[in-house]
mmCIF file of C-alpha atoms in Angstrom:
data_model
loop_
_atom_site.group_PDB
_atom_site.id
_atom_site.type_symbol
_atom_site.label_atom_id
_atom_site.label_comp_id
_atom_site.label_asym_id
_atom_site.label_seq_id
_atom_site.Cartn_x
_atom_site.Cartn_y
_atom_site.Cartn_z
ATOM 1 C CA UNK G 1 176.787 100.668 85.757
ATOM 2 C CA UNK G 2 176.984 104.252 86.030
ATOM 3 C CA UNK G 3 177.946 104.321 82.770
ATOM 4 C CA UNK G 4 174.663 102.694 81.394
ATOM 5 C CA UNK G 5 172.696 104.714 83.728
ATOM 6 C CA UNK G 6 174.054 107.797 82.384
ATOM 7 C CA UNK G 7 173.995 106.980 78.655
ATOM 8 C CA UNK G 8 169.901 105.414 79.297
ATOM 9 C CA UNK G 9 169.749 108.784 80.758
ATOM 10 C CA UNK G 10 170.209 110.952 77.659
ATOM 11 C CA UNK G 11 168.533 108.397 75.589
ATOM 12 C CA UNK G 12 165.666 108.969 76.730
ATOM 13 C CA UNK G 13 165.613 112.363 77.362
ATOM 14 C CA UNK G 14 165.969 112.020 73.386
ATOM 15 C CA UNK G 15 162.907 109.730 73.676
ATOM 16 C CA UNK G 16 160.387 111.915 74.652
ATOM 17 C CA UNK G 17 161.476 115.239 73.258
ATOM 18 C CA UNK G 18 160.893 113.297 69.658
ATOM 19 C CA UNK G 19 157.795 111.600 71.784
ATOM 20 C CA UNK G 20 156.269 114.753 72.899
ATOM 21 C CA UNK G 21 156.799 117.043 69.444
ATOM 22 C CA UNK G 22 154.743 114.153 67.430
ATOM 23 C CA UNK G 23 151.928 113.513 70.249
ATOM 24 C CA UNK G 24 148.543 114.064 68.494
ATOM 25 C CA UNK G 25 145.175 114.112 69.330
ATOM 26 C CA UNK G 26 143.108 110.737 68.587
ATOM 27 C CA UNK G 27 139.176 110.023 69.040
ATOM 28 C CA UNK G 28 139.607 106.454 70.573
ATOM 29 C CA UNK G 29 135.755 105.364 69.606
ATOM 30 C CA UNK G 30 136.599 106.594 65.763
ATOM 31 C CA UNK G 31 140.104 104.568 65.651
ATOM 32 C CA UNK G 32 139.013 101.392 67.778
ATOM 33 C CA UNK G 33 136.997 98.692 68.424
ATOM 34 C CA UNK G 34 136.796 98.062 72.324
ATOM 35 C CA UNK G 35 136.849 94.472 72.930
ATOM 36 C CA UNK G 36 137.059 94.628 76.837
ATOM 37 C CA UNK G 37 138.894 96.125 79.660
ATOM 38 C CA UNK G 38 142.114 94.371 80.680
ATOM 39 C CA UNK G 39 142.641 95.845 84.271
ATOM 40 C CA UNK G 40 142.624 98.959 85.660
ATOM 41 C CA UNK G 41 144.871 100.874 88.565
ATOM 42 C CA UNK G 42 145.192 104.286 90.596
ATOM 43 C CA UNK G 43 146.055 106.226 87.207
ATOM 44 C CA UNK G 44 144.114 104.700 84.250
ATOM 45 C CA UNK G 45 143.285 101.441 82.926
ATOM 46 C CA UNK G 46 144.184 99.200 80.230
ATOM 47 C CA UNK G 47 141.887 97.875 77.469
ATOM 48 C CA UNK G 48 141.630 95.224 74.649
ATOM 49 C CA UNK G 49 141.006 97.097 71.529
ATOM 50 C CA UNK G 50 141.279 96.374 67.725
ATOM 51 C CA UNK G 51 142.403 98.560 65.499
ATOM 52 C CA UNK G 52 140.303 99.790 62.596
ATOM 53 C CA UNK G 53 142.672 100.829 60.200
ATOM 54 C CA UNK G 54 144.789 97.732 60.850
ATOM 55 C CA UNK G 55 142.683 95.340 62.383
ATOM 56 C CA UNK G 56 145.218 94.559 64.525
ATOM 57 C CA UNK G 57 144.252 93.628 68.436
ATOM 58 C CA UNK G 58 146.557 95.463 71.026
ATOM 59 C CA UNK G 59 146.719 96.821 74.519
ATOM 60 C CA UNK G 60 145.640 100.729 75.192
ATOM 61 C CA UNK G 61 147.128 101.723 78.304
ATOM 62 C CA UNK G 62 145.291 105.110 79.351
ATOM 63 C CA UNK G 63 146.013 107.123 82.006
ATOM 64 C CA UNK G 64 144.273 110.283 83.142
ATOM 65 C CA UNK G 65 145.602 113.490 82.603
ATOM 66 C CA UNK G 66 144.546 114.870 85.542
ATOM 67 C CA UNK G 67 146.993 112.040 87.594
ATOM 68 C CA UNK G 68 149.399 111.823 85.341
ATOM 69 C CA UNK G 69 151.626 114.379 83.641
ATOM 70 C CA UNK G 70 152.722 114.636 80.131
ATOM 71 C CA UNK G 71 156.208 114.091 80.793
ATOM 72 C CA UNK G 72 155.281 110.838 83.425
ATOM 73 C CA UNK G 73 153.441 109.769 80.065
ATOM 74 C CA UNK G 74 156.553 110.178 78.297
ATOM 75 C CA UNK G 75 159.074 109.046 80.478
ATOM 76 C CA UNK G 76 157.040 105.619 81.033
ATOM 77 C CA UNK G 77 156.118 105.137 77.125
ATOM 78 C CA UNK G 78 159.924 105.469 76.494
ATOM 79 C CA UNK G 79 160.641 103.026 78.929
ATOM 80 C CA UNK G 80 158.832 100.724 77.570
ATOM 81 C CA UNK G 81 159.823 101.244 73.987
ATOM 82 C CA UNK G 82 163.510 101.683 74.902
ATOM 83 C CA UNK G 83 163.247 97.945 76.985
ATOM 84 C CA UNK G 84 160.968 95.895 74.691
ATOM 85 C CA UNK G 85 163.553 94.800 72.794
ATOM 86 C CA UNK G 86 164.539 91.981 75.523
ATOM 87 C CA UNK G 87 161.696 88.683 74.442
ATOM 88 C CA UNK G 88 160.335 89.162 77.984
ATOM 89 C CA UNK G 89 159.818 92.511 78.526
ATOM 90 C CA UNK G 90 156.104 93.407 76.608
ATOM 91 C CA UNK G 91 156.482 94.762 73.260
ATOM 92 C CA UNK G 92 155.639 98.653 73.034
ATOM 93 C CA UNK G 93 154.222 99.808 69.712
ATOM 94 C CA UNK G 94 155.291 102.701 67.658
ATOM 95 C CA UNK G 95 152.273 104.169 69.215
ATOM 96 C CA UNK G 96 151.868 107.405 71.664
ATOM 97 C CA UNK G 97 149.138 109.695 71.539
ATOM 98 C CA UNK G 98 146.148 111.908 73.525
ATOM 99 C CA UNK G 99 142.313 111.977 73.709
ATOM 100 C CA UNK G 100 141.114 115.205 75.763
ATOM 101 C CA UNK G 101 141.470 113.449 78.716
ATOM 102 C CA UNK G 102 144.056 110.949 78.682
ATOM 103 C CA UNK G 103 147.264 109.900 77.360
ATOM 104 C CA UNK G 104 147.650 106.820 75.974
ATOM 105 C CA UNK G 105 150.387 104.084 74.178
ATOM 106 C CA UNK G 106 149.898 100.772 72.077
ATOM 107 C CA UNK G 107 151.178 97.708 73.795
ATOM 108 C CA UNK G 108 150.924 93.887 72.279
ATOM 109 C CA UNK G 109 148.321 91.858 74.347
ATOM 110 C CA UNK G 110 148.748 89.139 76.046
ATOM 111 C CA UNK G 111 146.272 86.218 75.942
ATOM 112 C CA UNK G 112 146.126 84.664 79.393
ATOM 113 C CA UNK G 113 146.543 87.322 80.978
ATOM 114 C CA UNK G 114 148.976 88.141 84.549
ATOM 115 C CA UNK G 115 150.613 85.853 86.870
ATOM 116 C CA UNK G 116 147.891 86.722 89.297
ATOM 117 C CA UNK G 117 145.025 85.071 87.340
ATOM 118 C CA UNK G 118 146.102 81.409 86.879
ATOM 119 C CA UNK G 119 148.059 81.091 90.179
ATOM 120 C CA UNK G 120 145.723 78.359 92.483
ATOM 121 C CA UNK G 121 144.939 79.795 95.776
ATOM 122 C CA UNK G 122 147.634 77.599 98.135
ATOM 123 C CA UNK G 123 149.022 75.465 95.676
ATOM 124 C CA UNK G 124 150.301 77.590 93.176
ATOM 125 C CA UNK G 125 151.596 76.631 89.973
ATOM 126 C CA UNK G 126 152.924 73.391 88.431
ATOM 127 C CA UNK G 127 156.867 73.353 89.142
ATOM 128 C CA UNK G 128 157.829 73.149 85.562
ATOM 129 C CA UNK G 129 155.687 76.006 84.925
ATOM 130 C CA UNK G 130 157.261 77.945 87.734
ATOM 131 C CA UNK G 131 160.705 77.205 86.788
ATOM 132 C CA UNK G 132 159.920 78.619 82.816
ATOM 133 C CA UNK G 133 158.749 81.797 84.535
ATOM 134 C CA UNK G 134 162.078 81.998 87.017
ATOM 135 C CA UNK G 135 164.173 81.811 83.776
ATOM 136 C CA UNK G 136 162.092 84.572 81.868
ATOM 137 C CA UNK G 137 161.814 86.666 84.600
ATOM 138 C CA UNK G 138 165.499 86.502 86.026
ATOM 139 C CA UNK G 139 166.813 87.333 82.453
ATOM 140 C CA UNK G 140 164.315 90.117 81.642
ATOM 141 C CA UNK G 141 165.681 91.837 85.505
ATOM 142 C CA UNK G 142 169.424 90.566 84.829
ATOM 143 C CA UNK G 143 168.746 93.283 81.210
ATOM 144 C CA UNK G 144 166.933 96.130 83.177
ATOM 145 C CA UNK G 145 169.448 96.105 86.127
ATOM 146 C CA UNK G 146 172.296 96.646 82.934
ATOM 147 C CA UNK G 147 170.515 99.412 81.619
ATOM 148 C CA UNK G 148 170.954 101.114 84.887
ATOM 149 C CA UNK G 149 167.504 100.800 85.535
ATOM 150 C CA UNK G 150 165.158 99.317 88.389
ATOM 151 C CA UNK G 151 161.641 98.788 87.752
ATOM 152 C CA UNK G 152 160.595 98.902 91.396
ATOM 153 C CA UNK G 153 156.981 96.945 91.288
ATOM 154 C CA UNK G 154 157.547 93.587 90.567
ATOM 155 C CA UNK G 155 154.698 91.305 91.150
ATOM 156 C CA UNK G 156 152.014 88.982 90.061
ATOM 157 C CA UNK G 157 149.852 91.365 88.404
ATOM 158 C CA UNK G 158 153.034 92.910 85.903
ATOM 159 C CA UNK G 159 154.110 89.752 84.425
ATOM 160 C CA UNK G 160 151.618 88.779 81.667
ATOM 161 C CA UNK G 161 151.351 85.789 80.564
ATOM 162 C CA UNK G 162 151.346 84.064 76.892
ATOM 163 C CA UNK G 163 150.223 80.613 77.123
ATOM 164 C CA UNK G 164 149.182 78.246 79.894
ATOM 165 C CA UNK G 165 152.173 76.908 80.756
ATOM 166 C CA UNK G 166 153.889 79.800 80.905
ATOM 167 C CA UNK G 167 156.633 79.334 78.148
ATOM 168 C CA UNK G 168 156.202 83.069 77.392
ATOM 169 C CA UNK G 169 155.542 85.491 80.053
ATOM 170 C CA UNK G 170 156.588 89.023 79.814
ATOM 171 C CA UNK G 171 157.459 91.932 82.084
ATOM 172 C CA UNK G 172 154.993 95.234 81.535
ATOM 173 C CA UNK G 173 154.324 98.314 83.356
ATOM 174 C CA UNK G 174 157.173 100.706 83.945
ATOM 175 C CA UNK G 175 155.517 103.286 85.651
ATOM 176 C CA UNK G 176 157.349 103.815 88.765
ATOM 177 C CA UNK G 177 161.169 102.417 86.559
ATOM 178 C CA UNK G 178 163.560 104.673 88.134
ATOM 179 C CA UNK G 179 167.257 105.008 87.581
ATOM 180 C CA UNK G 180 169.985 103.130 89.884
ATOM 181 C CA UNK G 181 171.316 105.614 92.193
ATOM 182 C CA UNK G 182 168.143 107.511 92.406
ATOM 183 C CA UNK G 183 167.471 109.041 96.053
ATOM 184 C CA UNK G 184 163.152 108.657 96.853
ATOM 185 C CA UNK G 185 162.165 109.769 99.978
ATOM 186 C CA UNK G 186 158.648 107.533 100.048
ATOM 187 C CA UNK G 187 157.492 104.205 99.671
ATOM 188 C CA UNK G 188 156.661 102.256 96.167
ATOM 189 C CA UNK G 189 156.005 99.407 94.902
ATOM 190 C CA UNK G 190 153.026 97.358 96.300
ATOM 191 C CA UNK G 191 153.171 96.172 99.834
ATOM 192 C CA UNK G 192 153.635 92.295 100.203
ATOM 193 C CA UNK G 193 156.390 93.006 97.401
ATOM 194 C CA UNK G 194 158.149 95.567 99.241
ATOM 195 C CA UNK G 195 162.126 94.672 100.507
ATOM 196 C CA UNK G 196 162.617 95.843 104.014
ATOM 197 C CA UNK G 197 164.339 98.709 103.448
ATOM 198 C CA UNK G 198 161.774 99.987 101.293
ATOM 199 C CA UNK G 199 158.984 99.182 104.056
ATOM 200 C CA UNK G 200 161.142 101.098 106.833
ATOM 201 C CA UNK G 201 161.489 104.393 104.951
ATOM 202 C CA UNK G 202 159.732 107.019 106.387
ATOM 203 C CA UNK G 203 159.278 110.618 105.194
ATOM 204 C CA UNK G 204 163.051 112.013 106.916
ATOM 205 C CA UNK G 205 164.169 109.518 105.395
ATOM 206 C CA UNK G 206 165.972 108.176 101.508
ATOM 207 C CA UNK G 207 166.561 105.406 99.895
ATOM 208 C CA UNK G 208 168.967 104.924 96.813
ATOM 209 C CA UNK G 209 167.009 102.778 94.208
ATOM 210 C CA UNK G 210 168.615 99.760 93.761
ATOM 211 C CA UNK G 211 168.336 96.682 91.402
ATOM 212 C CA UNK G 212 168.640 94.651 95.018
ATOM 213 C CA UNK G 213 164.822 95.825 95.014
ATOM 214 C CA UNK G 214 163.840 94.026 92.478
ATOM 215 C CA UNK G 215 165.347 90.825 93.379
ATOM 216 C CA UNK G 216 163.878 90.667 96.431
ATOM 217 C CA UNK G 217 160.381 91.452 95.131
ATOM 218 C CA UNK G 218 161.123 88.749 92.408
ATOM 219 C CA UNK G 219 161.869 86.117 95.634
ATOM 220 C CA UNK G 220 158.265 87.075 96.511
ATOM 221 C CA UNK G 221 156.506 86.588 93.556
ATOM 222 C CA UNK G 222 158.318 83.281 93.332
ATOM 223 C CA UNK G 223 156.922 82.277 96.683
ATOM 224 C CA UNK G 224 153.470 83.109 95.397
ATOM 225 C CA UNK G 225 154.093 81.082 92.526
ATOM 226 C CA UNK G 226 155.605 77.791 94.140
ATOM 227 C CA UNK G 227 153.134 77.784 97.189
ATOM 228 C CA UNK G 228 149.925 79.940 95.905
ATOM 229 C CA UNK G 229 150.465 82.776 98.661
ATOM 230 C CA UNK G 230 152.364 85.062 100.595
ATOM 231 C CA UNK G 231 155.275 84.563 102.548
ATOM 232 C CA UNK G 232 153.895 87.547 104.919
ATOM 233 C CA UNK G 233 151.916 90.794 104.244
ATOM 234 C CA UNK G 234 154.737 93.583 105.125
ATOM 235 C CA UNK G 235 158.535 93.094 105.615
ATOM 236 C CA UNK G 236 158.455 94.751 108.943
ATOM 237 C CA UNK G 237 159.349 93.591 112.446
ATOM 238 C CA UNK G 238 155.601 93.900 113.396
ATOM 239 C CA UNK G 239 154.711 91.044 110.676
ATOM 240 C CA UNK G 240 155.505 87.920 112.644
ATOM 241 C CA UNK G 241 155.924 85.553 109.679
ATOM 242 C CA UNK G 242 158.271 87.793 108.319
ATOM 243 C CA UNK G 243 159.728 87.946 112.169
ATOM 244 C CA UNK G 244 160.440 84.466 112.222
ATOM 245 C CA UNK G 245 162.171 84.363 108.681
ATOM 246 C CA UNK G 246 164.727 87.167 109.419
ATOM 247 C CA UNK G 247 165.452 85.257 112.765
ATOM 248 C CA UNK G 248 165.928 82.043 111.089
ATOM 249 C CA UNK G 249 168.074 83.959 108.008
ATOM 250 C CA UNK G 250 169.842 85.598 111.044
ATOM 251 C CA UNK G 251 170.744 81.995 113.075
ATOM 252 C CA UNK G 252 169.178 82.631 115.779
ATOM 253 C CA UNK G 253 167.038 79.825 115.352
ATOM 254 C CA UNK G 254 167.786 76.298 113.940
ATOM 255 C CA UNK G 255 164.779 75.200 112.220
ATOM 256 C CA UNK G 256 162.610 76.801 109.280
ATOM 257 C CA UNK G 257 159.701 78.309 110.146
ATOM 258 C CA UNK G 258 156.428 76.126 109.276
ATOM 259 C CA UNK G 259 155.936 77.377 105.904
ATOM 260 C CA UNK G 260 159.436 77.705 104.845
ATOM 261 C CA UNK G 261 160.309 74.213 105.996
ATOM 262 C CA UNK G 262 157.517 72.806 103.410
ATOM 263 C CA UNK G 263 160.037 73.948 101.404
ATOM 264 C CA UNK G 264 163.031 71.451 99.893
ATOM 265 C CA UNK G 265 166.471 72.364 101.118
ATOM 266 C CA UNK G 266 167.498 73.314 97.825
ATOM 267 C CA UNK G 267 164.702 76.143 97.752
ATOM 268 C CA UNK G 268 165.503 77.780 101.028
ATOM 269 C CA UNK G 269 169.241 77.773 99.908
ATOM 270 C CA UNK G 270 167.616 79.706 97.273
ATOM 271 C CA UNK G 271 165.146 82.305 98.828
ATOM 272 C CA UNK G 272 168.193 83.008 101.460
ATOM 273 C CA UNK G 273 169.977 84.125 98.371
ATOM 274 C CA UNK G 274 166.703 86.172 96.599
ATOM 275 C CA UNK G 275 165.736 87.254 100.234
ATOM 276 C CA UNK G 276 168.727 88.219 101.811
ATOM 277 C CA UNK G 277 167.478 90.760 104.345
ATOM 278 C CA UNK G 278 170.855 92.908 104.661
ATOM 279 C CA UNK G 279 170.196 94.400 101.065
ATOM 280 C CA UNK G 280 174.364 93.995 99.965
ATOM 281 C CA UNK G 281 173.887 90.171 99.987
ATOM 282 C CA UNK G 282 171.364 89.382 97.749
ATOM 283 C CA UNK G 283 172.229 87.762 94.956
ATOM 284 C CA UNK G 284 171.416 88.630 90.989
ATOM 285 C CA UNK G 285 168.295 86.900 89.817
ATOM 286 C CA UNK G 286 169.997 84.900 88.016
ATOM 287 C CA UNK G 287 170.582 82.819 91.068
ATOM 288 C CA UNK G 288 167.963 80.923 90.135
ATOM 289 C CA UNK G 289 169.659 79.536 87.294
ATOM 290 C CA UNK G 290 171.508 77.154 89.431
ATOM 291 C CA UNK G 291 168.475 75.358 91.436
ATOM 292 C CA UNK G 292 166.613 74.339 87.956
ATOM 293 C CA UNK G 293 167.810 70.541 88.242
ATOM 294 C CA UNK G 294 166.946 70.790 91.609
ATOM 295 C CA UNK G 295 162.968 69.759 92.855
ATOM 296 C CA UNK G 296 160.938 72.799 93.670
ATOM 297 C CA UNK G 297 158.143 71.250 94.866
ATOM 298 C CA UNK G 298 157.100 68.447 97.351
ATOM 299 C CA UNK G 299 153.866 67.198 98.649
ATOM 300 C CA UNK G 300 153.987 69.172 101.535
ATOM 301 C CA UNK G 301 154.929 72.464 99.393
ATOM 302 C CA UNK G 302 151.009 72.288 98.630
ATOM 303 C CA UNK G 303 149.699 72.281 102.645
ATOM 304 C CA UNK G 304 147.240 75.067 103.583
ATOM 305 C CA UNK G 305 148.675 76.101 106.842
#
């Protein structure tokens, strides 16, 4: 692994020397048609467009200059041309340039949208459904994690989705992909997603990015999916949902908590795997793999307590 890391490492450093020499200056009203915005975030936004040379529809991500330096620019557009290769991971276009306030990159659009906007409040998603994105998603992490990469903010909102039951979703937004091995002193990631040790570092503090963190945010988002909410809001001892799992992971109590115990056997087998709270025994996310005979759901999966 520290192999790939190392050889991802001077690829793209290649990537965005060649990125950076051939990054011109674009008027985006002259070169596109704005069909709507897509979603925006703490650094830019990301917006349907059509292209009028091509007439081709695509994704703009734009991010301001005045958050976002050239080489964070560079660093995430070569991420995402350097991954898109897996079926899963969003397709990156050939596509990099500047306006004279942002930076922007071409992306293929997706359109349903993310994860976030067909998932029913409490119920979820149908179980087939659920299982197709498991599969996608576990293989698109399984090929990051052997790049010697983590892509550290997993969730709802960065897995778009292709069609309504979910045969084709893809990974997107690399923003905050950092190498395996890397020592960050603060917090990433968004919060419900975070894995414990991630939510306990504190500024005296580092953490060695690991692909661990991306399995266990993947457990979440696989919660969200099968049930239609959180499992709890932080991983922290002061979060007593996520209190009662560790003690129940831990043995020190017999039965499930409530919401867990909605769950079939087979499925908290499963999430004790994904959400392993000591970080060196969660599994790969392929794990999943193994459960897909198995029933995800049941009629008490779909309770609103």
């Amino acid at each position: 692994m520290a192999s790939a890391a190392h050889d991802v490492k001077i690829l793209l450093k290649g990537l965005v020397s060649s990125s950076s020499q051939g990054l011109q200056e674009i008027d985006l009203q002259e070169r596109f048609h704005l069909i709507k915005e897509l979603g925006s975030g703490g650094h830019g936004s990301v917006l349907l467009v059509e292209d009028k040379e091509t007439n081709q529809k695509m994704a703009l991500k734009i991010m301001e200059k005045k958050r976002t330096s050239k080489r964070q620019f560079l660093i995430e557009f070569s991420l995402s041309s350097y991954l898109s290769s897996h079926p899963n991971i969003i397709r990156s276009f050939d596509m990099a340039f500047k306006t004279q306030d942002h930076f922007v990159f071409g992306l293929e659009a997706a359109p349903v949208g993310d994860l976030s906007s067909i998932i029913v409040r409490n119920v979820g998603l149908p179980e087939d459904n659920v299982k197709r994105c498991a599969m996608q998603i576990s293989s698109a992490l399984e090929f990051i994690a052997e790049k010697g990469l983590v892509h550290m903010d997993i969730k709802c909102k960065n897995i778009l989705v292709f069609d309504q039951e979910c045969h084709c979703v893809k990974i997107t937004d690399f923003g905050l992909t950092g190498m395996k091995g890397t020592v960050i002193r603060s917090k990433s990631g968004s919060t419900s997603y975070r894995a414990p040790e991630m939510c306990e570092l504190t500024g005296q503090e580092e953490l060695a990015v690991d692909s661990t963190l991306d399995v266990w945010s993947f457990g979440v988002l696989l919660y969200c999916l099968i049930t239609g909410k959180f499992p709890w809001k932080v991983a922290t001892d002061k979060d007593k949902r996520f209190s009662r799992f560790v003690a129940w992971q831990n043995n020190h109590c017999d039965d499930p908590p409530a919401s867990w115990n909605k769950l079939p056997t087979c499925l908290q087998r499963m999430f004790g795997c994904l959400l392993a709270v000591d970080y060196s025994q969660r599994s790969k996310p392929t794990e999943v793999l193994c459960y897909m005979e198995e029933s995800w759901k049941t009629d008490s999966t779909y309770s609103t307590d």
